Amino acid sequence: MNRFENKVALVTGSTQGIGAACALRLAADGADIILNGHSPKDERSEKLIQQIEGMGRRAAFIQADVGKVADVTKLINDAVSTFGQLDILVNNAGVEKNHDFWDVTEEDYDYVMDTNLKGVFFGIQAFVKYCMSTNRGGVVINMSSVHEEIIFPHFAAYCTSKGGLKMLTRNLATELAPLNIRVNNVAPGAIATPINKKLEETPKLMENVLKNIPMKRMGKPEDVAALVAFLASDDATYVTGSTYFVDGGLTYHYEEQ
Ligand code: NAI
Ligand code: BGC
């Protein structure tokens, strides 16, 4: 499928997990890809670049800490310069910290909020300035979580950040619609990625999680990427300002027997 022909997509935090799957899926559907990671380019990004180039697309890696406003702004500008344009921004990078609420330090809080919310806010701002200066529309997809909606005890800062993303998306969709910029959230449930390493390695935790998932399995990064590709595409030109769940039924799950 070539639905992203002549489009360039930036996926933040895309050297592994959901971000890598999004990069590969958007490339498979025809986009050129800017990969991003916090750390310097390593063999994972090299391999992804080779895979994407093997699909006949262009790919590049830009190192940036999206939790720092100067870095994320530079990332957007460098992404534009790399292939001369930027059409799709997938704000995927995210972190979580498991702490009792009373033990969360300011450093923990800032780490989570800066990466998951502040970086997204100012990354979108830089993207919007670029779109305005070039008179182009654009698509923004924020990787939120089922925890923009449902609670996650011991992850208060994480839930705060994803709850913030929910309102950011609703607000921006209205403000940016006149600029032909669409903004949506994708809210994954429990997906098998390195962020869930401890969960996958702890049978009791896994048993508890699966009780909450009607489809009785963890999601795959590719399940999330397929939804991202739809929202980024012209099939979704009338879709903005909402959150789309990809969670095996987790969010609205309830049963008594
Ligand atoms: P992951 O830990 O495998 O990937 C996160 C990526 O973000 C990593 O590549 C990491 O290096 C990058 N990253 C972290 N901080 C960064 C920074 N400051 N600058 C640049 N890159 C940074 O986790 P996963 O699961 O792939 O998570 C991706 C997104 O999906 C996150 O926003 C997460 O909150 C969200 N999510 C994940 C779920 C899951 O069950 N795996 C469920 C719901 C949401
Ligand atoms: C978290 C995962 C968790 C999933 C379902 C995600 O936002 O990052 O750690 O397994 O939600 O609770």
Coordinates of C-alpha atoms and ligand atoms in Angstrom, one line a residue:
M1 CA 0.0 0.0 0.0
N2 CA 1.3 3.4 -0.8
R3 CA -1.1 5.7 1.1
F4 CA 1.8 7.8 2.4
E5 CA 3.6 8.4 -0.9
N6 CA 5.6 11.7 -0.7
K7 CA 4.9 12.0 3.0
V8 CA 7.5 12.2 5.8
A9 CA 6.8 11.0 9.3
L10 CA 8.7 11.6 12.5
V11 CA 8.2 9.0 15.2
T12 CA 9.7 9.9 18.6
G13 CA 11.2 7.2 20.8
S14 CA 11.2 4.8 17.8
T15 CA 14.2 2.6 18.4
Q16 CA 12.1 -0.1 20.0
G17 CA 8.6 -1.1 21.1
I18 CA 5.5 0.6 19.8
G19 CA 7.6 3.5 18.2
A20 CA 9.6 1.1 16.1
A21 CA 6.5 -0.8 15.0
C22 CA 4.9 2.6 14.0
A23 CA 8.0 3.5 12.0
L24 CA 8.0 0.2 10.1
R25 CA 4.2 0.3 9.4
L26 CA 4.2 3.9 8.2
A27 CA 7.2 3.0 5.9
A28 CA 5.5 -0.1 4.7
D29 CA 2.5 2.1 3.7
G30 CA 4.8 4.5 1.8
A31 CA 6.2 7.1 4.2
D32 CA 9.8 8.2 4.6
I33 CA 10.8 8.0 8.2
I34 CA 12.7 10.0 10.8
L35 CA 13.5 7.9 13.7
N36 CA 14.3 9.4 17.1
G37 CA 16.0 8.1 20.3
H38 CA 17.2 9.6 23.5
S39 CA 20.6 7.8 23.2
P40 CA 23.1 8.0 20.3
K41 CA 22.4 6.0 17.2
D42 CA 22.9 2.3 17.9
E43 CA 22.5 -1.0 16.1
R44 CA 18.7 -1.0 16.6
S45 CA 18.3 2.2 14.6
E46 CA 20.8 1.0 12.0
K47 CA 18.8 -2.2 11.6
L48 CA 15.5 -0.2 11.3
I49 CA 17.0 2.1 8.8
Q50 CA 18.1 -0.9 6.7
Q51 CA 14.6 -2.4 7.0
I52 CA 13.0 0.8 5.9
E53 CA 15.4 1.4 3.0
G54 CA 14.7 -2.3 2.0
M55 CA 11.1 -1.2 1.5
G56 CA 12.3 1.5 -0.9
R57 CA 11.8 4.4 1.6
R58 CA 14.2 6.9 3.0
A59 CA 15.1 6.8 6.7
A60 CA 17.3 8.8 9.1
F61 CA 17.9 8.9 12.8
I62 CA 18.0 12.0 15.0
Q63 CA 19.1 11.9 18.6
A64 CA 17.1 14.1 20.9
D65 CA 15.8 14.1 24.4
V66 CA 12.1 15.0 23.9
G67 CA 11.8 16.0 27.5
K68 CA 13.8 19.1 26.9
V69 CA 12.1 21.9 25.1
A70 CA 15.2 23.1 23.2
D71 CA 15.9 19.5 22.1
V72 CA 12.4 18.7 20.9
T73 CA 12.2 22.0 19.0
K74 CA 15.5 21.3 17.3
L75 CA 14.3 17.7 16.6
I76 CA 11.3 19.0 14.7
N77 CA 13.4 21.5 12.7
D78 CA 16.1 19.0 11.9
A79 CA 13.5 16.5 10.9
V80 CA 12.1 19.1 8.4
S81 CA 15.6 19.7 7.0
T82 CA 16.4 16.1 6.6
F83 CA 14.0 15.3 3.8
G84 CA 12.8 18.8 3.2
Q85 CA 9.3 18.4 4.7
L86 CA 7.4 16.9 7.6
D87 CA 3.8 15.7 7.3
I88 CA 3.1 13.3 10.2
L89 CA 4.3 13.7 13.8
V90 CA 3.8 10.7 16.1
N91 CA 4.6 11.6 19.7
N92 CA 5.4 8.2 20.9
A93 CA 8.3 8.5 23.4
G94 CA 7.1 7.9 26.9
V95 CA 8.3 6.7 30.3
E96 CA 6.7 5.4 33.5
K97 CA 7.9 5.0 37.1
N98 CA 6.3 2.7 39.6
H99 CA 6.2 4.3 43.1
D100 CA 3.8 4.6 45.9
F101 CA 2.4 8.2 45.6
W102 CA 4.1 9.3 48.9
D103 CA 7.5 8.3 47.6
V104 CA 7.4 10.1 44.3
T105 CA 10.2 12.7 44.2
E106 CA 10.2 15.9 42.2
E107 CA 12.8 14.4 40.0
D108 CA 10.6 11.3 39.3
Y109 CA 7.6 13.6 38.6
D110 CA 9.6 15.9 36.2
Y111 CA 11.1 12.9 34.4
V112 CA 7.7 11.5 33.6
M113 CA 5.9 14.8 33.0
D114 CA 8.7 16.4 30.9
T115 CA 8.9 13.3 28.6
N116 CA 5.2 12.4 28.3
L117 CA 3.6 15.9 28.3
K118 CA 5.8 18.9 28.2
G119 CA 7.9 17.5 25.3
V120 CA 4.7 16.6 23.4
F121 CA 3.3 20.1 24.0
F122 CA 6.4 22.0 22.7
G123 CA 7.1 19.4 19.9
I124 CA 3.6 20.0 18.5
Q125 CA 4.1 23.8 18.9
A126 CA 7.3 23.6 16.8
F127 CA 5.5 21.4 14.2
V128 CA 2.6 23.9 14.0
K129 CA 5.0 26.8 13.5
Y130 CA 6.5 24.9 10.6
C131 CA 3.1 24.1 9.1
M132 CA 2.1 27.7 9.4
S133 CA 5.3 29.1 7.9
T134 CA 4.9 26.7 4.9
N135 CA 1.2 26.9 4.6
R136 CA 0.9 23.1 4.9
G137 CA -1.6 21.0 6.9
G138 CA -0.4 18.1 9.1
V139 CA -1.2 15.2 11.3
V140 CA -0.3 14.7 14.9
I141 CA -0.8 11.4 16.8
N142 CA 0.0 11.3 20.5
M143 CA 0.7 8.0 22.1
S144 CA -1.4 8.2 25.2
S145 CA -2.6 5.2 27.1
V146 CA -5.7 3.6 28.5
H147 CA -4.5 5.5 31.6
E148 CA -5.6 8.8 30.2
E149 CA -9.0 7.4 31.2
I150 CA -8.6 4.6 33.8
I151 CA -6.6 4.6 37.0
F152 CA -3.3 2.9 37.5
P153 CA -2.4 2.9 41.2
H154 CA 1.3 3.6 42.0
F155 CA 1.7 5.4 38.6
A156 CA 0.2 8.7 39.6
A157 CA 2.6 10.9 37.6
Y158 CA 2.2 8.7 34.5
C159 CA -1.6 8.9 34.7
T160 CA -1.4 12.7 35.2
S161 CA 0.8 13.0 32.1
K162 CA -1.6 10.9 30.0
G163 CA -4.6 12.6 31.3
G164 CA -3.0 15.9 30.3
L165 CA -2.5 14.5 26.8
K166 CA -6.2 13.8 26.6
M167 CA -7.1 17.5 27.2
L168 CA -4.2 18.7 25.0
T169 CA -5.5 16.8 22.1
R170 CA -9.1 17.9 22.5
N171 CA -8.0 21.6 22.8
L172 CA -5.6 21.5 19.9
A173 CA -7.9 19.8 17.6
T174 CA -10.2 22.8 17.7
E175 CA -7.5 25.4 17.7
L176 CA -5.6 23.8 14.8
A177 CA -8.6 22.6 12.6
P178 CA -8.5 26.0 10.7
L179 CA -4.9 25.2 9.8
N180 CA -5.8 21.8 8.5
I181 CA -3.9 20.1 11.2
R182 CA -5.5 17.0 12.8
V183 CA -4.7 15.8 16.3
N184 CA -5.7 12.5 17.8
N185 CA -4.6 10.2 20.6
V186 CA -4.0 6.5 20.5
A187 CA -4.6 4.7 23.8
P188 CA -3.0 1.3 24.0
G189 CA -3.8 -1.2 26.7
A190 CA -1.1 -3.7 27.8
I191 CA 1.3 -4.1 24.9
A192 CA 4.3 -6.5 24.9
T193 CA 7.2 -4.1 24.8
P194 CA 10.3 -3.4 27.0
I195 CA 8.2 -1.0 29.1
N196 CA 6.3 -4.1 30.4
K197 CA 9.4 -6.3 30.9
K198 CA 8.7 -6.8 34.6
L199 CA 5.1 -7.6 34.0
E200 CA 5.9 -10.2 31.4
E201 CA 8.5 -11.8 33.6
T202 CA 6.2 -12.0 36.7
P203 CA 3.5 -14.7 36.2
K204 CA 1.3 -13.4 39.1
L205 CA 1.3 -9.9 37.6
M206 CA 0.5 -11.3 34.2
E207 CA -2.3 -13.4 35.5
N208 CA -3.9 -10.3 37.1
V209 CA -3.5 -8.2 34.0
L210 CA -5.0 -10.9 31.7
K211 CA -8.1 -11.0 34.0
N212 CA -8.7 -7.4 32.9
I213 CA -8.4 -8.1 29.2
P214 CA -11.4 -9.7 27.5
M215 CA -9.2 -10.8 24.5
K216 CA -7.0 -12.6 27.0
R217 CA -3.7 -11.6 25.5
M218 CA -1.2 -8.7 25.6
G219 CA -1.3 -6.5 22.5
K220 CA 1.4 -6.5 20.0
P221 CA 3.2 -3.3 18.9
E222 CA 1.9 -3.9 15.4
D223 CA -1.7 -3.8 16.7
V224 CA -1.0 -0.2 17.8
A225 CA 0.9 0.7 14.6
A226 CA -2.1 -0.3 12.4
L227 CA -4.3 2.2 14.2
V228 CA -1.7 4.9 14.0
A229 CA -1.4 4.3 10.2
F230 CA -5.1 4.7 9.8
L231 CA -5.2 7.9 11.8
A232 CA -2.3 9.3 9.9
S233 CA -3.8 8.5 6.5
D234 CA -6.2 10.4 4.3
D235 CA -8.9 7.7 5.2
A236 CA -9.1 9.7 8.5
T237 CA -9.3 13.3 7.0
Y238 CA -12.5 13.9 9.1
V239 CA -11.1 12.4 12.3
T240 CA -9.7 14.8 14.9
G241 CA -9.9 15.6 18.6
S242 CA -10.5 12.1 20.0
T243 CA -8.8 9.1 21.6
Y244 CA -8.9 5.7 19.9
F245 CA -8.4 2.7 22.2
V246 CA -6.4 -0.4 21.1
D247 CA -6.7 -2.5 24.3
G248 CA -8.3 -5.9 23.7
G249 CA -11.4 -4.5 25.5
L250 CA -9.5 -3.6 28.8
T251 CA -10.9 -0.1 29.3
Y252 CA -14.6 -0.8 29.4
H253 CA -14.2 -4.3 30.9
Y254 CA -16.5 -5.4 33.7
E255 CA -17.9 -8.8 34.6
E256 CA -19.2 -10.4 37.8
Q257 CA -18.8 -14.1 37.0
Ligands
NAI1 P1 9.4 1.4 25.4 O1 10.0 1.7 26.7 O2 9.7 0.2 24.7 O3 9.7 2.6 24.4 C1 9.7 4.0 24.7 C2 10.7 4.7 23.8 O4 10.7 6.0 24.2 C3 12.1 4.1 24.0 O5 12.7 3.9 22.8 C4 12.8 5.2 24.8 O6 14.2 5.3 24.5 C5 12.1 6.4 24.2 N1 12.2 7.6 25.1 C6 12.0 7.7 26.4 N2 12.3 8.9 26.9 C7 12.7 9.6 25.8 C8 13.2 10.9 25.6 N3 13.3 11.8 26.7 N4 13.5 11.3 24.4 C9 13.4 10.5 23.3 N5 13.0 9.2 23.4 C10 12.7 8.8 24.7 O7 7.8 1.5 25.6 P2 6.6 1.4 24.6 O8 5.7 0.4 25.3 O9 7.0 1.1 23.2 O10 5.9 2.8 24.8 C11 5.8 3.7 23.8 C12 4.6 4.7 24.2 O11 3.4 3.9 24.4 C13 4.8 5.4 25.5 O12 4.4 6.7 25.4 C14 4.0 4.6 26.5 O13 3.5 5.4 27.6 C15 2.8 4.2 25.6 N6 2.1 3.1 26.1 C16 2.6 1.8 26.2 C17 1.8 0.8 26.6 C18 2.4 -0.6 26.8 O14 1.7 -1.4 27.4 N7 3.6 -0.9 26.2 C19 0.4 1.0 26.9 C20 0.0 2.3 26.8 C21 0.8 3.3 26.3
BGC2 C1 1.6 1.2 30.7 C2 1.8 -0.3 30.8 C3 0.6 -1.0 31.2 C4 -0.6 -0.7 30.3 C5 -1.9 -1.3 30.8 C6 0.4 1.4 29.8 O1 0.1 2.8 29.7 O2 2.7 1.8 30.1 O3 2.9 -0.5 31.7 O4 0.8 -2.4 31.2 O5 -0.7 0.7 30.3 O6 -2.1 -1.0 32.1

